[in-house]
CSV table of C-alpha atoms and ligand atoms in Angstrom, one decimal:
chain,number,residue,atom,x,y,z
Z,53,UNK,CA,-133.2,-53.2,89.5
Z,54,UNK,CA,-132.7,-56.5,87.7
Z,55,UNK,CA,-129.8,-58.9,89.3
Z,56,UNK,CA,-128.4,-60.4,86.6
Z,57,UNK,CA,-128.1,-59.1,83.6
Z,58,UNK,CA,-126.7,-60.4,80.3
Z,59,UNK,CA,-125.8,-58.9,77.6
Z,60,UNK,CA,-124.9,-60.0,73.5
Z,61,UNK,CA,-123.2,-63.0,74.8
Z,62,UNK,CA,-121.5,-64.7,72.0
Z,63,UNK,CA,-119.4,-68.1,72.9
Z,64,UNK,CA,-117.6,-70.9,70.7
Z,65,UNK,CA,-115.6,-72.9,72.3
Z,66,UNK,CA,-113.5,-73.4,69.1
Z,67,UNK,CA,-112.8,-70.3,67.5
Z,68,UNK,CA,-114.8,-69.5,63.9
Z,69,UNK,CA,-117.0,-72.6,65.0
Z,70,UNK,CA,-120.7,-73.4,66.1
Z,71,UNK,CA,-121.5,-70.9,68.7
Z,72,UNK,CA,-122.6,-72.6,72.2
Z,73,UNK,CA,-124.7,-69.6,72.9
Z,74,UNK,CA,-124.7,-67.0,70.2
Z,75,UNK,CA,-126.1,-62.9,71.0
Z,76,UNK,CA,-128.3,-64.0,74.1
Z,77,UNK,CA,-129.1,-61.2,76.2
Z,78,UNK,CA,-131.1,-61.7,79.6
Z,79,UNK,CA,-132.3,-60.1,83.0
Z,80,UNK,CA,-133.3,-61.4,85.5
Z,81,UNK,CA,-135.0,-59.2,88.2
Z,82,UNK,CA,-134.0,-59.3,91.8
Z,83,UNK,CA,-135.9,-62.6,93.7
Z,84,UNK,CA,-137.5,-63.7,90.4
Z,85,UNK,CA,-136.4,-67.5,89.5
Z,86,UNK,CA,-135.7,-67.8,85.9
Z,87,UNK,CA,-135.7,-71.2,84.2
Z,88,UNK,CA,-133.4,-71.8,81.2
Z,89,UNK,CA,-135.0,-74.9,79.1
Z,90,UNK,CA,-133.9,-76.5,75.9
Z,91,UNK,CA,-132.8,-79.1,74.4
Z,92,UNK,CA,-129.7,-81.0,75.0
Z,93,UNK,CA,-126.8,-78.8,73.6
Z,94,UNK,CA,-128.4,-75.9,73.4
Z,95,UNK,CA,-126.0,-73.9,75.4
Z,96,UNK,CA,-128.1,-73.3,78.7
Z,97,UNK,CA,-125.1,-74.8,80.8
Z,98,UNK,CA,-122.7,-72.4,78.8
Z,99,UNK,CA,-124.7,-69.7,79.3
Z,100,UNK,CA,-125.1,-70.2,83.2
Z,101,UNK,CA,-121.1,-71.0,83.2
Z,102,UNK,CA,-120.3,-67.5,81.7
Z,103,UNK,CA,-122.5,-65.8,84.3
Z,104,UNK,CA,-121.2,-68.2,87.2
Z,105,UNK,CA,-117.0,-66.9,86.0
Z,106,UNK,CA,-116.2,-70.6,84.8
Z,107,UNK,CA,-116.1,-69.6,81.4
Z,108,UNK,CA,-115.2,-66.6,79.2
Z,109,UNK,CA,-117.3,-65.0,76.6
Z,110,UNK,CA,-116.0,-64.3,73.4
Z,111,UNK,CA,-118.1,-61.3,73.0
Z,112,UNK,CA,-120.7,-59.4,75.8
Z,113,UNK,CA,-120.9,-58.4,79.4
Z,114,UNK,CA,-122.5,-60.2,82.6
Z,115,UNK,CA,-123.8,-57.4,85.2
Z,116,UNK,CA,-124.3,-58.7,88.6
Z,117,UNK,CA,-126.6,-55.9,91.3
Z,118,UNK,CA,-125.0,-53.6,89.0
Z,119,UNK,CA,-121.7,-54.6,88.7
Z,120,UNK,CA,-120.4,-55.0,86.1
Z,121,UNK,CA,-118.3,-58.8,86.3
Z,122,UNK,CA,-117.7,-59.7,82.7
Z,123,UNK,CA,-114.0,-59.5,83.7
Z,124,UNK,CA,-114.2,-60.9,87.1
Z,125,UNK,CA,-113.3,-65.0,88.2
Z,126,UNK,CA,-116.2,-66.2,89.7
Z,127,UNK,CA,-114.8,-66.4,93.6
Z,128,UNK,CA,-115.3,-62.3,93.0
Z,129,UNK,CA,-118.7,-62.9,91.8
Z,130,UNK,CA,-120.6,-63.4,95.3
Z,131,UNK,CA,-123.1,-66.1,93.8
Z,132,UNK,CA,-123.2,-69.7,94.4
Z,133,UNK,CA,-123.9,-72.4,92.1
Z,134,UNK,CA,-125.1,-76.2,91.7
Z,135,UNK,CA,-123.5,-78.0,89.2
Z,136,UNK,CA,-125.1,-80.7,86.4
Z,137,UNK,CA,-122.8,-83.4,88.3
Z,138,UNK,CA,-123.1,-82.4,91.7
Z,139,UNK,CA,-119.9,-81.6,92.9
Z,140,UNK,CA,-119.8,-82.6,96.6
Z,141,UNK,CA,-116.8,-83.5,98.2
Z,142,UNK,CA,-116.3,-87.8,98.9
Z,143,UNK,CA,-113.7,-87.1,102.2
Z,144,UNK,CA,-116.3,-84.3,104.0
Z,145,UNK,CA,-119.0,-85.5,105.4
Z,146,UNK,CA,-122.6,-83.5,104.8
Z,147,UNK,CA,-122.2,-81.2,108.0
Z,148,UNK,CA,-118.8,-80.1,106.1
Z,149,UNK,CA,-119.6,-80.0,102.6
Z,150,UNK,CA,-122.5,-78.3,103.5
Z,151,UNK,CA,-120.4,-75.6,105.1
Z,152,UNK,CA,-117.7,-75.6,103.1
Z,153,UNK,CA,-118.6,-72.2,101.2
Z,154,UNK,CA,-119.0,-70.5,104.5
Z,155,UNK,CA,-115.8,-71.9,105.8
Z,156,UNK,CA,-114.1,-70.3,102.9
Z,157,UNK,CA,-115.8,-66.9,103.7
Z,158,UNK,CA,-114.5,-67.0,107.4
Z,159,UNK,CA,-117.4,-67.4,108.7
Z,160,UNK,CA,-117.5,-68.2,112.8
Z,161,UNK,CA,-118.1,-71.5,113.7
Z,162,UNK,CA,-121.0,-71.2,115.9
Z,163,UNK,CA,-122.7,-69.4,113.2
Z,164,UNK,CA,-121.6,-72.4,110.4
Z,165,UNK,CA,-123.2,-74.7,112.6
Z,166,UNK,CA,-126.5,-72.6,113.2
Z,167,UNK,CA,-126.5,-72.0,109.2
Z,168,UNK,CA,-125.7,-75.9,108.3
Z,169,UNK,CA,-128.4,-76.7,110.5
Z,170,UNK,CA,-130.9,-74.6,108.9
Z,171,UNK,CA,-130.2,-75.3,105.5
Z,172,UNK,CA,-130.2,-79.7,106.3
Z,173,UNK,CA,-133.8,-78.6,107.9
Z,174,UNK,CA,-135.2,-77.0,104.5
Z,175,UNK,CA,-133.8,-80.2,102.8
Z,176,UNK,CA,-134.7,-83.0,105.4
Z,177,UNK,CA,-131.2,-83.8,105.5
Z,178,UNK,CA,-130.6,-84.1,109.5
Z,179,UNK,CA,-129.9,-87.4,109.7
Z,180,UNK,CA,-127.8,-87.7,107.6
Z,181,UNK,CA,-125.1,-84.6,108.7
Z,182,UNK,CA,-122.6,-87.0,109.9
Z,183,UNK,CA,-122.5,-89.4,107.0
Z,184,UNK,CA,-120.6,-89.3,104.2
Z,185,UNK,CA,-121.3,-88.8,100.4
Z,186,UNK,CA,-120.6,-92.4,99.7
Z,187,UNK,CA,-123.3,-93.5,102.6
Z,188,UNK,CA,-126.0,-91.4,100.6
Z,189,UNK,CA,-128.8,-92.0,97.8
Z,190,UNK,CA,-127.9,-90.2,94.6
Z,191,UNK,CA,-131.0,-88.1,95.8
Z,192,UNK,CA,-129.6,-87.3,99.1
Z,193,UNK,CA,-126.2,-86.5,97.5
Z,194,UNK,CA,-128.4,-83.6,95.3
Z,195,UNK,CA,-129.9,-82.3,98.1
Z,196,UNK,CA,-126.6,-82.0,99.7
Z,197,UNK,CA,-125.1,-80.1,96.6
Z,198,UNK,CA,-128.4,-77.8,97.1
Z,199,UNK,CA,-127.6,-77.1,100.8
Z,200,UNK,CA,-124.2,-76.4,100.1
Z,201,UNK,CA,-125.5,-73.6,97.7
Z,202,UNK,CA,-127.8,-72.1,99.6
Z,203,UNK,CA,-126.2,-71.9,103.3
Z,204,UNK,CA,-124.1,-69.2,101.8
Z,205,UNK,CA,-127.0,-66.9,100.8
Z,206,UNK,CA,-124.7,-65.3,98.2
Z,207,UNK,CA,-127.8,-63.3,96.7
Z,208,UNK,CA,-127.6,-64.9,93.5
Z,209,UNK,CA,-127.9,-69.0,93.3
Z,210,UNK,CA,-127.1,-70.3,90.1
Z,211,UNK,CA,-128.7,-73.9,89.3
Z,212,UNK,CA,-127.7,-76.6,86.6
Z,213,UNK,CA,-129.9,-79.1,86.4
Z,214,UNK,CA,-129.8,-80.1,90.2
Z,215,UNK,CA,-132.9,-82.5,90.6
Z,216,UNK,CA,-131.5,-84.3,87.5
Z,217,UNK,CA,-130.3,-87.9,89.5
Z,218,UNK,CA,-133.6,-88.2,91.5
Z,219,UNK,CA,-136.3,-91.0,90.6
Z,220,UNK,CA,-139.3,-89.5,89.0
Z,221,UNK,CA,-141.2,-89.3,92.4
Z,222,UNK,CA,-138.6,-88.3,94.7
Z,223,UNK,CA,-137.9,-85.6,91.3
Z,224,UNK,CA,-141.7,-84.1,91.8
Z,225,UNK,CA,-141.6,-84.1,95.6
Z,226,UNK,CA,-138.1,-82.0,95.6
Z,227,UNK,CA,-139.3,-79.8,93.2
Z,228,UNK,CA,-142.2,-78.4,95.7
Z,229,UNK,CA,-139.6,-78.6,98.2
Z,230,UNK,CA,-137.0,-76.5,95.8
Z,231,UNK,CA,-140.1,-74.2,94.9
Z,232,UNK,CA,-140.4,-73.2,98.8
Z,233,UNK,CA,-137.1,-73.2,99.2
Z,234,UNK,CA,-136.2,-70.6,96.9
Z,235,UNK,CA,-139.3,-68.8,97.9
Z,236,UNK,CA,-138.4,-68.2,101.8
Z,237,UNK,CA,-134.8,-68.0,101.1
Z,238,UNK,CA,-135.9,-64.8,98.3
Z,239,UNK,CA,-132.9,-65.7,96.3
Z,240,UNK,CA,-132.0,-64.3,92.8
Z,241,UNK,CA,-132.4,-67.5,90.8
Z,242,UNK,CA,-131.1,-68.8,87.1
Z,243,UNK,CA,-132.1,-72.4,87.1
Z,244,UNK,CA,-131.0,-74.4,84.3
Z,245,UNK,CA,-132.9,-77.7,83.2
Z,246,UNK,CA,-134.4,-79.0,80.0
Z,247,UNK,CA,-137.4,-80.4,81.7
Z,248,UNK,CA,-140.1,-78.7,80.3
Z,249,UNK,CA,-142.6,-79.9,83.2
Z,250,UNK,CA,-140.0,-78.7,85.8
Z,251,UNK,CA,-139.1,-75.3,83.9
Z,252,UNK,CA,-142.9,-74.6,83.8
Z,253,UNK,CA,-143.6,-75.6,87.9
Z,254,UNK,CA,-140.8,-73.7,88.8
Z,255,UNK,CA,-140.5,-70.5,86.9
Z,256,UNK,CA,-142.0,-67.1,87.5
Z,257,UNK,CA,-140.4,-66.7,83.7
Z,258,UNK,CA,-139.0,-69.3,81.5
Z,259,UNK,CA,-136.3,-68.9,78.9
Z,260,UNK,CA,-136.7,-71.4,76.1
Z,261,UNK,CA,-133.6,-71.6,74.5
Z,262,UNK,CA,-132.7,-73.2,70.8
Z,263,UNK,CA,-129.1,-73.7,68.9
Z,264,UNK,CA,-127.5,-71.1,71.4
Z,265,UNK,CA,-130.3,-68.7,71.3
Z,266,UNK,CA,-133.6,-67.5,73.3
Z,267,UNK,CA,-136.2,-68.0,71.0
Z,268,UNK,CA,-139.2,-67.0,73.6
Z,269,UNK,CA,-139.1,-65.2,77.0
Z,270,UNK,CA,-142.4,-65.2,79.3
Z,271,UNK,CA,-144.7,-66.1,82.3
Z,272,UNK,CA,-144.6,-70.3,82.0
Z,273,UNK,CA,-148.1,-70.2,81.3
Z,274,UNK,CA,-147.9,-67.6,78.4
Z,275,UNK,CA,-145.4,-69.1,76.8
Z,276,UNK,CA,-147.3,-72.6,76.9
Z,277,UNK,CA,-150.4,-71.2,75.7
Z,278,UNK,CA,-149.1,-68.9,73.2
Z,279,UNK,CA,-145.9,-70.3,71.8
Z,280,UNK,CA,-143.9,-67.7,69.3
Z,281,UNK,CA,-142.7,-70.7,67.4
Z,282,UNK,CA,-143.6,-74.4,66.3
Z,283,UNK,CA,-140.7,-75.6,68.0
Z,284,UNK,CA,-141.9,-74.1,71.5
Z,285,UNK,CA,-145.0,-75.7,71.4
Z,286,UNK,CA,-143.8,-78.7,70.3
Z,287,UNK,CA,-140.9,-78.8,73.3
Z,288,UNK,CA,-143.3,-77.3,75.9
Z,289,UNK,CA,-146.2,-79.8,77.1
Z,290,UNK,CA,-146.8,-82.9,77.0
Z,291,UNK,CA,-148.6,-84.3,74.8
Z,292,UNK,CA,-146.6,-81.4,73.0
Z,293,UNK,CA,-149.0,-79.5,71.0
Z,294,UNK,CA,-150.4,-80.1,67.7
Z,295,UNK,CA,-149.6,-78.6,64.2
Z,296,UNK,CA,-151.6,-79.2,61.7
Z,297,UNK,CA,-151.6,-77.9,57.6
Z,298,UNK,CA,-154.7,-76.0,56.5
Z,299,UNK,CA,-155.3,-73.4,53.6
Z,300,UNK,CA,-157.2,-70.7,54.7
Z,301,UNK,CA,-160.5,-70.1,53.1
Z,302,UNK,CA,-163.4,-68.0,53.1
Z,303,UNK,CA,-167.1,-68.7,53.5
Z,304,UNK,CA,-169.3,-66.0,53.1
Z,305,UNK,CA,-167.5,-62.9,54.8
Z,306,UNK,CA,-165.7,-65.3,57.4
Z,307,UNK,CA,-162.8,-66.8,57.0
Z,308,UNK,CA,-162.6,-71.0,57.5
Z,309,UNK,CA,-159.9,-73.3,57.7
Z,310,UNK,CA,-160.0,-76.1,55.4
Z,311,UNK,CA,-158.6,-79.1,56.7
Z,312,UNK,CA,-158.5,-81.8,53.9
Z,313,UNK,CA,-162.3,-81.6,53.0
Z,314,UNK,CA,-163.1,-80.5,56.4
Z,315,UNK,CA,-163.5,-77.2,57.7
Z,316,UNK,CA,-163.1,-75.4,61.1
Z,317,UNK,CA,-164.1,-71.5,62.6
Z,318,UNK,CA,-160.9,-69.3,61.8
Z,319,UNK,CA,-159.9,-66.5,63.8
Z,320,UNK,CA,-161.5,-63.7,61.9
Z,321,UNK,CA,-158.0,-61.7,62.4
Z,322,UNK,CA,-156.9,-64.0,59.2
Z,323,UNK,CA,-158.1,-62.0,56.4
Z,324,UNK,CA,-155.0,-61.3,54.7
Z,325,UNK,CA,-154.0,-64.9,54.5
Z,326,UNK,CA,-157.0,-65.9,52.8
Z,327,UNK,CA,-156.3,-68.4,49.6
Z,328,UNK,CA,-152.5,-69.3,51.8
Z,329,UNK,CA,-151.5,-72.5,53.6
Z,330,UNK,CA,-150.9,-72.0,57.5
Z,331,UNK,CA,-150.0,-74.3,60.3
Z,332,UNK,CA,-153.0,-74.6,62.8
Z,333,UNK,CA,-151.5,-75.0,66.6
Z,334,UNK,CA,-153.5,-76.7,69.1
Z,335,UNK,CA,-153.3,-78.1,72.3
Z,336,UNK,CA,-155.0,-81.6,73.0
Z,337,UNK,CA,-156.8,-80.2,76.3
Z,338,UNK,CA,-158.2,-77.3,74.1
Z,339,UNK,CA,-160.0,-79.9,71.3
Z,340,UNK,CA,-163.5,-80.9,72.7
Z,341,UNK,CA,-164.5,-84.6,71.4
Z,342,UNK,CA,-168.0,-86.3,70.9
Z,343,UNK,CA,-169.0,-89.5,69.9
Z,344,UNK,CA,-171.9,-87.9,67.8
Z,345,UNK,CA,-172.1,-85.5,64.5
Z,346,UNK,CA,-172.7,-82.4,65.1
Z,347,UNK,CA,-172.6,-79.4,62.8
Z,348,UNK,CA,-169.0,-77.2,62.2
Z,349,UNK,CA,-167.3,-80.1,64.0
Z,350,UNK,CA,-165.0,-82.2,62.2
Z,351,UNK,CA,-164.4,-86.3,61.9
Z,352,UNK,CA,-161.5,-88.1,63.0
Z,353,UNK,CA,-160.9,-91.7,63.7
Z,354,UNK,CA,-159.6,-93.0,66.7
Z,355,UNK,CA,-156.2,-94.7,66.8
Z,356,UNK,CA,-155.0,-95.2,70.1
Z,357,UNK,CA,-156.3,-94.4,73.4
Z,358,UNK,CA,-154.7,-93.7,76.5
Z,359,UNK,CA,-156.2,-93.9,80.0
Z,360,UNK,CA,-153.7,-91.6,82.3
Z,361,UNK,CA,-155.6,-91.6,85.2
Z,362,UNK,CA,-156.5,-88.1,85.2
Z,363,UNK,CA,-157.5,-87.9,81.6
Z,364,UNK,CA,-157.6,-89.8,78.4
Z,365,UNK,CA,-155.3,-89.1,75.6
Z,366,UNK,CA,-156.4,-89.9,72.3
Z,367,UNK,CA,-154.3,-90.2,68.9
Z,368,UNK,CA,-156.7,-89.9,66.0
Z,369,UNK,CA,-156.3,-89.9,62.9
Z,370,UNK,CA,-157.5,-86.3,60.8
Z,371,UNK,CA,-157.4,-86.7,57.2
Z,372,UNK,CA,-153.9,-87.6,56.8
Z,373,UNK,CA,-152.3,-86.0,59.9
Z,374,UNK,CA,-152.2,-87.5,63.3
Z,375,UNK,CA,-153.2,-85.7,66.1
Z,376,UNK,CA,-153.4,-85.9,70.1
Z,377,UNK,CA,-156.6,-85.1,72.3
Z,378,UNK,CA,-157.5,-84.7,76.0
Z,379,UNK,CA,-160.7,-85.9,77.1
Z,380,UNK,CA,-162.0,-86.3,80.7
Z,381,UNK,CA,-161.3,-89.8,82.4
Z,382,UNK,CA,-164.6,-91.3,81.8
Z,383,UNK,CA,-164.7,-91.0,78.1
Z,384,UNK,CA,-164.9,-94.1,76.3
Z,385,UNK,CA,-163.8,-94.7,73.2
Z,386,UNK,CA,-162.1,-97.8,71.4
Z,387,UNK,CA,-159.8,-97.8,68.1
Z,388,UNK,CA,-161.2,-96.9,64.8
Z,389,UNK,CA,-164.6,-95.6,66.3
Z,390,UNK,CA,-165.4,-92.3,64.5
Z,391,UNK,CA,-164.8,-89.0,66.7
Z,392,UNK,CA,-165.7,-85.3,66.4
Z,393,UNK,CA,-164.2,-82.4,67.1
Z,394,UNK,CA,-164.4,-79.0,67.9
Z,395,UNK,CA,-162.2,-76.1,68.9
Z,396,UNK,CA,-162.7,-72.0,69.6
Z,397,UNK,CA,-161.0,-69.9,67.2
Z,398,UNK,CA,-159.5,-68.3,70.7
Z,399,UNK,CA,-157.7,-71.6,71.3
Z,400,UNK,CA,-156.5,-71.9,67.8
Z,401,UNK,CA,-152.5,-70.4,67.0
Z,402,UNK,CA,-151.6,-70.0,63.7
Z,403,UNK,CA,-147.9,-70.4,62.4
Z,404,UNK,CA,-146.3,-69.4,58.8
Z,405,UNK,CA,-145.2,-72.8,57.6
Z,406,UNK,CA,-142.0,-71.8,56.1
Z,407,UNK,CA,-140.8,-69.8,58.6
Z,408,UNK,CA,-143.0,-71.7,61.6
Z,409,UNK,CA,-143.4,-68.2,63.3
Z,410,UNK,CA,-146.1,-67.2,65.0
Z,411,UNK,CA,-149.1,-65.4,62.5
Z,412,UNK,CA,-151.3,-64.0,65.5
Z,413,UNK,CA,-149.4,-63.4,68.6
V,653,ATP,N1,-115.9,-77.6,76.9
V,653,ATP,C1,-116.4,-77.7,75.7
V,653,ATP,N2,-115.7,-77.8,74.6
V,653,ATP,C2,-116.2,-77.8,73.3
V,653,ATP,N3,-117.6,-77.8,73.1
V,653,ATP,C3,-118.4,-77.7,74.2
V,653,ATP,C4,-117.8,-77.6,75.5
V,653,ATP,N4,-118.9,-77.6,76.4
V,653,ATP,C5,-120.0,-77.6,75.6
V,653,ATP,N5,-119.7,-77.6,74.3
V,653,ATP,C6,-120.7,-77.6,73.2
V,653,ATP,O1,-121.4,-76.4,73.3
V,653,ATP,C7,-122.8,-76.7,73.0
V,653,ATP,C8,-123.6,-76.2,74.2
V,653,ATP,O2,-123.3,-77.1,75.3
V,653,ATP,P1,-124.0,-76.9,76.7
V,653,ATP,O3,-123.2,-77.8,77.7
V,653,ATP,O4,-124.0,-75.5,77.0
V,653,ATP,O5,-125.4,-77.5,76.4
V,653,ATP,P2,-126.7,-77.7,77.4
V,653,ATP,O6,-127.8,-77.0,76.9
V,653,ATP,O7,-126.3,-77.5,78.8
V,653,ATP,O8,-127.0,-79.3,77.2
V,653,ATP,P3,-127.4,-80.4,78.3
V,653,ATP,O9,-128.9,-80.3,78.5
V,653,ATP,O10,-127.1,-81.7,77.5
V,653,ATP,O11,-126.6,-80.3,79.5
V,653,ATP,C9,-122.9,-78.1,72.7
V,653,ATP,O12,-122.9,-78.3,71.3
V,653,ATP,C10,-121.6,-78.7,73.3
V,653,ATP,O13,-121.2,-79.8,72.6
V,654,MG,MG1,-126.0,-78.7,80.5
């Protein structure tokens, strides 16, 4: 049975104006950890709000375990939630505003303290249980807000954006932390974030979500790799992945696609769109490069180059589009050397370039 489950949720905060999320429908199943990513603005808090009680749909229904709560305030909805500015309370210290939802549920005191304890374990916050906020790292104060979520094991945890004051390390490292978390702790989650690196290392599924809407729903490596629109491979990945014109064409009984003067294997799935311009999507890791000619590859010219440690990421230059590739770390390469380059037609996705949908799923 799914947990959550959303339903034609329409919401504009001024009435006849732009909808913050307009017809999205959702479930989530019970333990699975769903990531909501977008841009900024694209209605993942609101959406997360009108689950969470906070806010009121114009149009739709929220189901909770099978309860219908579209009507209910959100102290009747038995979830918990960490908010985008995390909400923790200046005159408590962390053993208190850690326990404050349980406190509120009447919980025993001896069994407070046991849960408290517990929950500052998972998050390496012992030493700090008699502080207060103020005497914390913005860090620390996130993990707090994440204890206090959790200690109250409310079934469903509902999470905006709560590594999004940690340093870029300490952000990485609490994310593996979160990841187990979550994990022992079996929780119904709907994570909100528009991290695309975090969305993908924490999802079992990802919702991308555009102008109020979910555009693509899927495992976080299905969506990357096979993106149902240019704007969700260009948002998830980094480099983000690379569109390119092309007509298609045929040579002998295959079809090609010519790039410029240049021409690359096609998927042979393409024959209908023979003689019709297409967008070609690839990612970086999935173009091989060489510093030598070889046959059906085609020539670029090296603009920048990139050493990340773990790879190198080069911007070339391909007829008159620009394009990134991965290569292994010990490639060398310097600006305007020539390159070549190769992909399979299996690594290739083709997009309509008026409606930048998806050809070939
Ligand atoms: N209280 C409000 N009153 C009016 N408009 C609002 C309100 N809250 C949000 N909006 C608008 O609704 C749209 C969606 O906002 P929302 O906060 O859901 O976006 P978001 O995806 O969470 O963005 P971010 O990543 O920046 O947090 C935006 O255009 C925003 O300006
Ligand atoms: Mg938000």
């Amino acid at each position: 049975m799914s947990d959550i489950v959303v339903r034609n949720l329409v919401k504009a905060y001024t009435p006849g104006g732009p909808r913050a999320t307009d017809d999205v429908s959702l479930e989530v199943a019970e333990g699975e950890f769903l990531v909501l990513v977008g841009p900024s603005g694209c209605g993942k808090t609101t959406l997360l709000r009108m689950v969470a009680g906070l806010e009121r749909p114009d149009s739709g229904t929220v189901s909770l375990g099978g309860r219908d709560v579209t009507r209910l305030p959100a102290r009747e909805r038995r979830l918990s939630m960490v908010f985008q500015s995390y909400a923790i309370f200046p005159h408590m210290r962390v053993r208190q505003n850690i326990g404050f939802g349980l406190a509120m549920r009447k919980v025993p005191g001896d069994e407070i303290d046991r849960r408290v304890r517990r929950a500052a374990e998972l998050l390496h916050l012992e030493e700090y249980l008699d502080r207060y906020p103020a005497q914390l790292s913005g860090g620390q104060r996130q993990r707090v807000a994440v204890a206090r979520a959790i200690v109250v094991d409310a079934g469903v945890l509902l999470m905006d954006e709560p590594l999004s004051n940690l340093d870029a390390l300490l952000r990485l490292e609490f994310r593996a932390e979160l990841k187990k978390i979550v994990r022992q702790i079996g929780t119904t989650t709907l994570y909100v974030t528009h991290d695309q690196a975090e969305a993908m290392s924490l999802g079992d599924r990802v919702a991308v979500m555009r102008g109020g809407r979910i555009v693509q729903l899927g495992a976080p490596l299905d969506v990357y790799d096979r993106p149902s629109e240019r704007f969700v491979g260009g948002f998830l990945g980094a480099p983000p992945m690379n569109f390119i014109p092309a007509t298609v064409e045929r040579n002998g009984d295959k079809p090609v696609l010519a790039l410029g003067d240049q021409h690359l294997a096609a998927p042979s799935t393409l024959d209908e769109w023979v003689g019709r311009p297409v967008l070609v999507g690839v990612r970086a890791e999935n173009i091989e490069v060489s510093t030598e000619a070889a046959p059906g590859w085609v020539t670029a010219t090296v603009e920048v180059v990139e050493p990340t440690g773990a790879a190198v990421l080069l911007t070339v230059r391909l007829g008159e589009h620009q394009i990134k590739v991965q290569t292994a770390p010990g490639f060398r390469v310097a600006p305007d050397d020539t390159v070549w380059l190769r992909s399979t037609p299996e690594a290739l996705r083709l997009y309509d370039p008026e409606t930048s949908l998806v050809l070939r799923p």
